[in-house]
XYZ file of C-alpha atoms in Angstrom:
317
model
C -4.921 11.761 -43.025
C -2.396 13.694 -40.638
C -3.528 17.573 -40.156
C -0.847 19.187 -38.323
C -1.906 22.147 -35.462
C 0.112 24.254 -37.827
C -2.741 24.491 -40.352
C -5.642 24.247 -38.054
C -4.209 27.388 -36.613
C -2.937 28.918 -39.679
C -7.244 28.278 -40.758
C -8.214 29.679 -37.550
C -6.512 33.096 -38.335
C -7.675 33.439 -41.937
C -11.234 32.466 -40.998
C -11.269 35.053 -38.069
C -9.486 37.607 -39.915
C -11.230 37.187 -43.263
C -8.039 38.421 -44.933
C -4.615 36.578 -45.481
C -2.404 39.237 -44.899
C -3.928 40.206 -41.559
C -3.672 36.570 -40.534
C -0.115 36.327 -41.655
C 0.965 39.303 -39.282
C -1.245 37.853 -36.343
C 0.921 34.712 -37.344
C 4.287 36.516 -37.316
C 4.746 34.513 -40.980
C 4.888 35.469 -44.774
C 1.397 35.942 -46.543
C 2.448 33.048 -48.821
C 3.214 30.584 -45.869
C -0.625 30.921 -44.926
C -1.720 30.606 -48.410
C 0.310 27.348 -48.726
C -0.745 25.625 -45.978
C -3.991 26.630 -46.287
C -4.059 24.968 -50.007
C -2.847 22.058 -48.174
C -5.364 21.417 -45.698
C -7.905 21.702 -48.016
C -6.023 19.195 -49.870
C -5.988 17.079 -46.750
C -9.542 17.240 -45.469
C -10.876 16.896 -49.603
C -12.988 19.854 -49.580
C -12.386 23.651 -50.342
C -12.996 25.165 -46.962
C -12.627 29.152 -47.958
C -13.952 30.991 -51.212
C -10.860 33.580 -52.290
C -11.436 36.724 -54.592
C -9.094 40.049 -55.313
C -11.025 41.609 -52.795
C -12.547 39.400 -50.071
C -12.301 36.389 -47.905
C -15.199 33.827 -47.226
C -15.965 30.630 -45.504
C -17.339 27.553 -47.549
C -20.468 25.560 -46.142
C -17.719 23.217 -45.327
C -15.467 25.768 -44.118
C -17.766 26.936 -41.787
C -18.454 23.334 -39.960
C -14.640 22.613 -40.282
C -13.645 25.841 -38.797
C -15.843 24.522 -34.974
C -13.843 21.381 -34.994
C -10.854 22.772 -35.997
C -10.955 25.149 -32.863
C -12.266 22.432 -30.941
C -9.539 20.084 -31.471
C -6.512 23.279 -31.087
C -8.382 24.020 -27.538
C -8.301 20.109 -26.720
C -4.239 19.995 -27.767
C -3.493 23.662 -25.651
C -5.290 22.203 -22.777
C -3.341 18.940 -23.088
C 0.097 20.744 -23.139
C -0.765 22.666 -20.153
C -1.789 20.317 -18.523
C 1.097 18.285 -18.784
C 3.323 20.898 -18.257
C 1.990 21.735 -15.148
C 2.205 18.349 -14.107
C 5.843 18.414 -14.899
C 6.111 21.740 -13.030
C 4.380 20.164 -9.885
C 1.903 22.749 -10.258
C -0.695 20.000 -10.561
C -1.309 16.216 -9.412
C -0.626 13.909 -6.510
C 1.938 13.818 -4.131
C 2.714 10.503 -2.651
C 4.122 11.477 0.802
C 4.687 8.402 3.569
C 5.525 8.614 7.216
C 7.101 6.165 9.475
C 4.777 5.189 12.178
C 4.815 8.463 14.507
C 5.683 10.594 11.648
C 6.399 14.080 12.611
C 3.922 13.853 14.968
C 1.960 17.367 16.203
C 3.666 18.517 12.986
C 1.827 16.706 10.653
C -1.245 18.671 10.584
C 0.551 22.047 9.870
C 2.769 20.714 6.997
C -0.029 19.128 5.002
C -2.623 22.556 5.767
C 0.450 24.776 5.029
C 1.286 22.993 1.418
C -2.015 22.606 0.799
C -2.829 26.388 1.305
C -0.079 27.217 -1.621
C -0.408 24.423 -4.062
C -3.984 23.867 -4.104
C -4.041 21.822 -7.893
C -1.481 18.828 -5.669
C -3.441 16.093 -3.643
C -1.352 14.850 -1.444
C -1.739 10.913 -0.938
C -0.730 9.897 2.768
C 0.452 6.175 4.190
C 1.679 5.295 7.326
C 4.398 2.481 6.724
C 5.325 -0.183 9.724
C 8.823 -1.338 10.166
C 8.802 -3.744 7.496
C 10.149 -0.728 5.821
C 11.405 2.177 7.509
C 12.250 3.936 4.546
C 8.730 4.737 4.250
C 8.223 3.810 0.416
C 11.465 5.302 -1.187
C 13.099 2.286 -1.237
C 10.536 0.796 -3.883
C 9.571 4.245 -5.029
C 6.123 4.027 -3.640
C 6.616 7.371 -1.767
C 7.418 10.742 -3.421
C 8.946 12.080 -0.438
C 8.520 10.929 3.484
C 9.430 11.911 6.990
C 11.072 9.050 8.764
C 13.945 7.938 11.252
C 17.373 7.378 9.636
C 19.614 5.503 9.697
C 19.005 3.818 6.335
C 20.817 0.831 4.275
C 18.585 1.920 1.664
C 20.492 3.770 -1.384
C 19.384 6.797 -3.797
C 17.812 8.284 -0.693
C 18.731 12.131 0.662
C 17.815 12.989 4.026
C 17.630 16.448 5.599
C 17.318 16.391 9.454
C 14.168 17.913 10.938
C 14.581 17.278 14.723
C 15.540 14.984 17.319
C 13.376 13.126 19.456
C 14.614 11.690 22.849
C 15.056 7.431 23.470
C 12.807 6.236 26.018
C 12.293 2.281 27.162
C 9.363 0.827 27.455
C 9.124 -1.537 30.365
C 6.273 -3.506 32.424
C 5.049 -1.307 34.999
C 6.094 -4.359 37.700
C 9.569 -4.171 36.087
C 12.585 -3.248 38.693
C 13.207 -0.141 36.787
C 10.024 1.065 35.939
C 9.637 3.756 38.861
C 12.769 5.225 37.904
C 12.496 8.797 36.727
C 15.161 8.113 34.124
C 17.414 5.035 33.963
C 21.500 4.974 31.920
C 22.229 2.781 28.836
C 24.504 0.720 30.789
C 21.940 0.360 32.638
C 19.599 -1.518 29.662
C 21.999 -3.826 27.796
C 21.611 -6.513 29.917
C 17.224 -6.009 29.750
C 15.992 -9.031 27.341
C 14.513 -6.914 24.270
C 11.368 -7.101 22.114
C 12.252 -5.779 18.852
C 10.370 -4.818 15.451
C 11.267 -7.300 12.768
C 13.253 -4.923 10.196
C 14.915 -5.360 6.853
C 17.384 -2.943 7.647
C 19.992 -4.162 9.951
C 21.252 -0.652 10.131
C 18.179 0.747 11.418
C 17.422 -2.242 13.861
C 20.893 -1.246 15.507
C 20.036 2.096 16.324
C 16.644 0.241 18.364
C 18.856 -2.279 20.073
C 21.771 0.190 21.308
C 24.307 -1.590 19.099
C 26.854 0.801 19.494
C 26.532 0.967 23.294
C 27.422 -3.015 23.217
C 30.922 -3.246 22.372
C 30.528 -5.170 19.984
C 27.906 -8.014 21.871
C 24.627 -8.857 20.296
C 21.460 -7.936 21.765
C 19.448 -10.369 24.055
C 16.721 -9.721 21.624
C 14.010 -12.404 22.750
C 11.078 -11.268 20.627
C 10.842 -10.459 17.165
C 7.414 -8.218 16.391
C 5.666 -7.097 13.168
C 3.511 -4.220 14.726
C 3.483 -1.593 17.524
C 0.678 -2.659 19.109
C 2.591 -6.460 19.100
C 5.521 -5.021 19.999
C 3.657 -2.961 23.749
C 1.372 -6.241 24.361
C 4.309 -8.366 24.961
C 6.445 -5.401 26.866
C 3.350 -5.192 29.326
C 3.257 -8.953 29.664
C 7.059 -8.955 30.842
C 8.491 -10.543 28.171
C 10.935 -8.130 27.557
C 11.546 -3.670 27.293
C 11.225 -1.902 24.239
C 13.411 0.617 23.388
C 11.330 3.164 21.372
C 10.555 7.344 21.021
C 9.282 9.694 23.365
C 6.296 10.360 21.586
C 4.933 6.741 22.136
C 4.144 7.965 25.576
C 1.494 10.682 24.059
C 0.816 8.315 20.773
C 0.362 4.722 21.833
C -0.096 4.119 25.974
C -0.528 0.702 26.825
C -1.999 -0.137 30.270
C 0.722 -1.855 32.095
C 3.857 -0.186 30.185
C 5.535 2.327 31.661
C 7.996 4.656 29.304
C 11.074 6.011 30.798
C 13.860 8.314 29.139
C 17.693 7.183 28.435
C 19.902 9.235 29.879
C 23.125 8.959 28.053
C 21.575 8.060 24.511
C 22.098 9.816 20.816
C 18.500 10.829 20.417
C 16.579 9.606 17.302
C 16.473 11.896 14.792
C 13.200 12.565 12.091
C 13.991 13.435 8.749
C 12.373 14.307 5.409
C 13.722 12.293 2.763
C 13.331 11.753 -0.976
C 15.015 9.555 -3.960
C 17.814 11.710 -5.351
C 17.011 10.414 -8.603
C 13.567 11.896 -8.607
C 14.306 15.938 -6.913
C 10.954 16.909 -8.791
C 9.903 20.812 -8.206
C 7.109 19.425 -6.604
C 9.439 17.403 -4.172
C 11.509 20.579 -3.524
C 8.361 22.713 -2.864
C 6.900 19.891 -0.698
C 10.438 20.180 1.499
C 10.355 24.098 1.497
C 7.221 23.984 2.744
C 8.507 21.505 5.885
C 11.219 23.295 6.926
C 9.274 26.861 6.939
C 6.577 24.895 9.071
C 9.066 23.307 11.250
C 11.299 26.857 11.837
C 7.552 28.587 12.575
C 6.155 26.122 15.255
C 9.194 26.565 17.373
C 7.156 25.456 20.823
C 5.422 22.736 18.524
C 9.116 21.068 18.088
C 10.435 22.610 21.792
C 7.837 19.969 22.908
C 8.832 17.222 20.900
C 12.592 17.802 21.562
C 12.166 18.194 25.700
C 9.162 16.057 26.505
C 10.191 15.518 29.685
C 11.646 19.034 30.563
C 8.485 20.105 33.049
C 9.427 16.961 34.818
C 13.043 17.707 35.215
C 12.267 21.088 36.420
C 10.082 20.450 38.826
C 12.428 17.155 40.226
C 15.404 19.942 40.510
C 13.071 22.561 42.318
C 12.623 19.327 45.085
């Protein structure tokens, strides 16, 4: 047996309005649409579920018990359809949002509380991704949308710039260069690296000052598969690290002393999403990052010029 909403809400009307030709107007329909499908429902379920005369309207015993399930099962459906509207609105479900390892940083906090605050029916999911893959989930879809560090091999991903962050290099704190207040690139290619192990050749370039080299390979002499790796080895003298600024506030490592690049591109972090999958809820998500980002001006002032207190005060020397 297949009983369309139709009739269940054509029954509904007559059974509330006791009277087919006030159902038919709160249905917008002819009088003899509701009397047809009314005939055929009854037809369907086997049973007569209203008693007609020339002057009234009644439910049937079975009328009366169909009429409960019949709204029953029309709230069930209307719930059902708004609910999955919603979800296709992005009014409603989980957001899947990854970060690179330092993330945005101090901004963090204020972009989840801020979306949160407006779309309270979205839980959003967070995971911190390593540099096995720095596209922080989009590449496999994993992530809905992410904040990261371009550049990217990865395809079908859209970035939109946040801010830049400052190079510094991590180095031993008995290393030549480590009491410098700041030291050159030139100064660095010849410095033995430890390096994350990447995927993304494009991305390990930008961490090995590729296009500083002329074309020469890196004197990469460790290959890591974590952070913490990556600062045990730097402190041990193995080799520098070139990494963020933020690594200074983030991850200290007794024995490692960070110290900024002079004459470097900075790196930059970026929210980024699939292009094939610009959801509303992806677009709100973004909005929301960009208003949080142009609000906290001194919040990104500090992650831009980390070291700007220091310069000051070594030019008022």
């Amino acid at each position: 047996m297949d009983v369309s909403t139709r009739k269940l809400r054509y029954f509904v009307a007559v059974a509330d309005e006791l009277n087919f030709s006030r159902a038919a107007a709160r249905l917008f329909v002819a009088q003899q649409a509701v009397s047809k499908q009314i005939r055929e429902l009854e037809d369907d379920v086997g049973a007569q579920l209203l008693t007609r005369t020339t002057r009234s309207v009644g439910l049937t015993p079975a009328g009366v018990v169909f009429l409960s399930t019949a709204r029953e099962a029309l709230a069930t459906i209307d719930a059902g359809v708004d609910a999955a509207r919603r979800v296709a609105q992005g009014d409603v479900g989980i957001l899947r949002l990854g970060f690179l390892v330092g993330g945005a940083m101090e901004l963090m906090e204020p972009i989840v509380t801020a979306f949160g605050a407006t779309n309270p029916g979205i839980h959003i999911q967070l995971r911190e991704f390593g540099f096995d893959d720095p596209s922080a989930g989009l590449a496999d879809g994993s992530s809905d949308v992410a904040i990261l560090r371009p550049p990217l091999s990865a395809a079908d991903i859209e970035l939109e710039p946040l801010f830049v962050e400052p190079l510094v290099v991590g180095m031993a704190a008995s290393h030549r260069l480590a009491q410098r207040e700041s030291v050159s690139v030139r100064e660095l290619l010849a410095e033995p690296l430890v390096v994350a192990r990447t995927p993304d050749e494009l991305w390990r370039r930008m961490w090995t000052l590729e296009d500083y080299r002329g074309g020469t390979r890196a004197p990469v002499v460790a290959l890591t598969s974590s952070h913490t790796e990556e600062l045990a080895l730097v402190a041990s003298g193995v080799g520098a690290t070139v990494t963020v600024a933020a690594a200074s506030r983030y991850t200290p490592q007794f024995g490692v002393r960070y110290i900024p690049i002079d004459d470097v591109a900075g790196s930059v972090v970026a929210i980024g999403w699939a292009k094939s999958k610009r959801t509303p809820l992806v677009e709100r998500f973004v909005k929301t990052v960009f208003e949080v980002r142009d609000r906290e001006t001194d919040l990104v002032a500090a992650i831009e010029h980390p070291f700007e207190d220091r310069q000051n005060k070594r030019a008022r020397s």
